[in-house]
CSV table of C-alpha atoms in Angstrom, one decimal:
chain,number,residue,atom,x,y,z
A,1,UNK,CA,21.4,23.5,2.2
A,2,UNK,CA,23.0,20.9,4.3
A,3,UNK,CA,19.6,20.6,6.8
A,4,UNK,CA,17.8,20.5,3.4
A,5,UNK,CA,19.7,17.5,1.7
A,6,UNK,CA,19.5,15.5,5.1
A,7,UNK,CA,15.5,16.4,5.5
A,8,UNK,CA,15.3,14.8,1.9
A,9,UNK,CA,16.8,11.5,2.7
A,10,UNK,CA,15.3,11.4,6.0
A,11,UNK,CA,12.1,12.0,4.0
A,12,UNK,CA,12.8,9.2,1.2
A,13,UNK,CA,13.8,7.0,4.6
A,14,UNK,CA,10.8,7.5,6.5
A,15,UNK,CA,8.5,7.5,3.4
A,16,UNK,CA,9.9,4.1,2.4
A,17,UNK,CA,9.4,2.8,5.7
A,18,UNK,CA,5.8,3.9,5.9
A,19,UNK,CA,5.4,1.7,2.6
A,20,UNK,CA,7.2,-1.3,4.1
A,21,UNK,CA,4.5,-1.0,6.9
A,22,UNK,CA,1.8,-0.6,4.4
A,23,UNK,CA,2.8,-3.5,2.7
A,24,UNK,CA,2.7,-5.8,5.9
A,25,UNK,CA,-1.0,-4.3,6.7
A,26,UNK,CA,-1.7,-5.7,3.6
A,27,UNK,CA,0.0,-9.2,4.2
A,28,UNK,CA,-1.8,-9.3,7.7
A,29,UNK,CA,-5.4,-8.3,6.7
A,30,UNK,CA,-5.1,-10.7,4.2
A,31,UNK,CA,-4.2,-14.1,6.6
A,32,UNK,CA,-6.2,-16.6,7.1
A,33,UNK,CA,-7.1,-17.1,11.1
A,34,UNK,CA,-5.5,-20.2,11.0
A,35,UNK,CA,-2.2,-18.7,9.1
A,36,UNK,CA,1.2,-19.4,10.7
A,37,UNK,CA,2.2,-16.4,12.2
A,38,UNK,CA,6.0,-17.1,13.1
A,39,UNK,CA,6.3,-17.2,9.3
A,40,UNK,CA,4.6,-14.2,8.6
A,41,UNK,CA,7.1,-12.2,11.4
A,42,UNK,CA,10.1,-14.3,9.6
A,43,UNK,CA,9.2,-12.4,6.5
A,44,UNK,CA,8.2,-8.8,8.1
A,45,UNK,CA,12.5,-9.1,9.6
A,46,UNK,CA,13.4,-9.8,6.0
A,47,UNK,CA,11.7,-6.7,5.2
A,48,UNK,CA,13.2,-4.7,7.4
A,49,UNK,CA,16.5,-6.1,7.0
A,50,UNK,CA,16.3,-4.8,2.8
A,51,UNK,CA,15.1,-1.4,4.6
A,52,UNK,CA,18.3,-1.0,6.5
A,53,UNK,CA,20.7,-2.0,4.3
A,54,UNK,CA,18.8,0.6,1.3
A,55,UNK,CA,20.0,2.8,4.0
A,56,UNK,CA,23.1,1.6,4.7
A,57,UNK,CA,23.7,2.0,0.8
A,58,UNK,CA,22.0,5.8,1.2
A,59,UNK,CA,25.0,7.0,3.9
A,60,UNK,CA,27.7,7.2,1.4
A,61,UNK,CA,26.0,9.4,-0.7
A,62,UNK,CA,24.8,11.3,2.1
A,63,UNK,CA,28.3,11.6,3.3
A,64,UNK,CA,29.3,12.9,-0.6
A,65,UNK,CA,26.6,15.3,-0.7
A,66,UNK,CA,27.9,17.0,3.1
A,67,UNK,CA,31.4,16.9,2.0
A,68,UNK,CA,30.0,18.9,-1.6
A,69,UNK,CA,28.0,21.7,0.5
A,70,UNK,CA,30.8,24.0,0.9
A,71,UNK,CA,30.8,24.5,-2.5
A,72,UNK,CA,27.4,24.2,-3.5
A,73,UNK,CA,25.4,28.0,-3.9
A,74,UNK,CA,24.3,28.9,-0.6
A,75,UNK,CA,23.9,32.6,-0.8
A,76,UNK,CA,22.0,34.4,-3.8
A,77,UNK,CA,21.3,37.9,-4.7
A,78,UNK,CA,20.0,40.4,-7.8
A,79,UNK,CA,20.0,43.8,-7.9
A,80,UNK,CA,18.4,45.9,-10.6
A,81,UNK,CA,20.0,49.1,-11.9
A,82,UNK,CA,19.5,51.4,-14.8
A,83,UNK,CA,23.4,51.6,-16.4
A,84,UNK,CA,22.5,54.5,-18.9
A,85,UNK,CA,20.9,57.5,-16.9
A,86,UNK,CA,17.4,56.0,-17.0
A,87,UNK,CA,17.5,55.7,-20.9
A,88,UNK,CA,17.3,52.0,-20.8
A,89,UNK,CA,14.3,51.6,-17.8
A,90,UNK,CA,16.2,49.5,-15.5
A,91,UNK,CA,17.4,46.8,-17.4
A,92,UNK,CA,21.1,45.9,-16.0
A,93,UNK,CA,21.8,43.5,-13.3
A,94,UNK,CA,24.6,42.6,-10.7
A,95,UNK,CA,23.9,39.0,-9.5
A,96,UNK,CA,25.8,37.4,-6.7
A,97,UNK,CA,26.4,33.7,-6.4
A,98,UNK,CA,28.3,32.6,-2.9
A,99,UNK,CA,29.1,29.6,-1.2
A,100,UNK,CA,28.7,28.6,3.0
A,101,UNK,CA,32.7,29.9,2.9
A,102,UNK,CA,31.1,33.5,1.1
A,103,UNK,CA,33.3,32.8,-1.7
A,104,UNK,CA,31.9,32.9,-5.8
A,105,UNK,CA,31.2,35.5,-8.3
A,106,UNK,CA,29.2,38.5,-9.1
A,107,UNK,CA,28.2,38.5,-12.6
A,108,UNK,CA,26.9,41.6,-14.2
A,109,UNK,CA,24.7,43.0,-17.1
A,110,UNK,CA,25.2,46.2,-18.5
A,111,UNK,CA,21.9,46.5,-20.7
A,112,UNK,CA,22.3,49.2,-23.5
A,113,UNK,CA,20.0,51.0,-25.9
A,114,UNK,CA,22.7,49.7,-28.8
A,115,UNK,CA,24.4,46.6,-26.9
A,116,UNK,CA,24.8,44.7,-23.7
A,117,UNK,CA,27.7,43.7,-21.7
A,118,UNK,CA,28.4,40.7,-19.4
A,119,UNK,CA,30.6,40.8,-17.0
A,120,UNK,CA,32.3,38.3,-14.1
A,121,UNK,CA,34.0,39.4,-10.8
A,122,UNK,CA,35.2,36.7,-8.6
A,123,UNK,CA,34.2,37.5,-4.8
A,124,UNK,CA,36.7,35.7,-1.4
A,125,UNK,CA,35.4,35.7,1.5
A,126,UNK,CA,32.5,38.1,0.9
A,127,UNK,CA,35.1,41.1,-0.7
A,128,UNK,CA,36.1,41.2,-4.3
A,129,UNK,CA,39.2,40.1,-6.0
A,130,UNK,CA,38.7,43.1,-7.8
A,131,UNK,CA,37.3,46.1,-7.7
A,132,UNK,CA,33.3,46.2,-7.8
A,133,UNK,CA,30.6,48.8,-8.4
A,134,UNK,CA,28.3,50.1,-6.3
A,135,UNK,CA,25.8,47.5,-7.4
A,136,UNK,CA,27.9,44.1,-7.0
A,137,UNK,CA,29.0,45.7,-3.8
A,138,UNK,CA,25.0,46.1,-2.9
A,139,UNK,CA,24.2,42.5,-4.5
A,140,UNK,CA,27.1,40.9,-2.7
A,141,UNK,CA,25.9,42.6,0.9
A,142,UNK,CA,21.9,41.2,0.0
A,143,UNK,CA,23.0,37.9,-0.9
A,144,UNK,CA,25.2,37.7,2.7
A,145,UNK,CA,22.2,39.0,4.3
A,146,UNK,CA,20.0,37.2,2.6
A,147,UNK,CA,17.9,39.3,1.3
């Protein structure tokens, strides 16, 4: 997730820049033969000075957004289960929700012919805090191996 935040903003950066240069095609094309040049370059380093400092203002939140990523969902997995003998066609789900540091929560859905049930199990380090059933267990090993 980290790779994909910084290929964003080096996206937004380079796609910026390709518009400042896009601009100053324009401004060129446009000049008379006789136009003063100097003035014209005078302009393209003002450009290019707002350019850098947009990205000068784009590190801090780039820096926020790599501190974040430990925490932010990293590693994601469902598995599908039938929780009443095959009376309810494979309705219930254990879902996993982990961080980088394998840490989150399994939550689970116990789909009924009369009711459901939701359930939460925190997980640390890839292992529960608690107990789990075979199917957290199963959805906890996909999401780690990224399946």
């Amino acid at each position: 997730m980290l790779i994909d935040a910084i290929a964003v903003i080096a996206l937004f950066v380079a796609i910026m820049a390709i518009y400042v240069v896009s601009l100053e095609r324009r401004r060129f094309s446009a000049l008379p033969r006789d136009a003063n040049v100097l003035d014209q370059i005078r302009r393209l380093d003002e450009d290019l000075a707002l350019v850098e400092a947009a990205v000068a203002k784009m590190q801090p939140v780039l820096k926020g957004l790599v501190d974040r990523m430990p925490g932010a969902i990293r590693y994601a997995a469902v598995v599908t289960f039938d929780a009443n003998d095959e009376r309810t066609g494979h309705m219930s789900r254990a879902i996993a929700l982990l961080n980088e540091r394998r840490d989150g929560l399994v939550i689970t859905l116990l789909h009924g012919p009369r009711q459901s049930l939701f359930f939460t199990k925190m997980i640390r380090d890839g292992q529960g805090i608690e107990p789990l059933s075979v199917e957290e267990e199963t959805a906890v090993q996909r999401a780690l191996a990224g399946m």
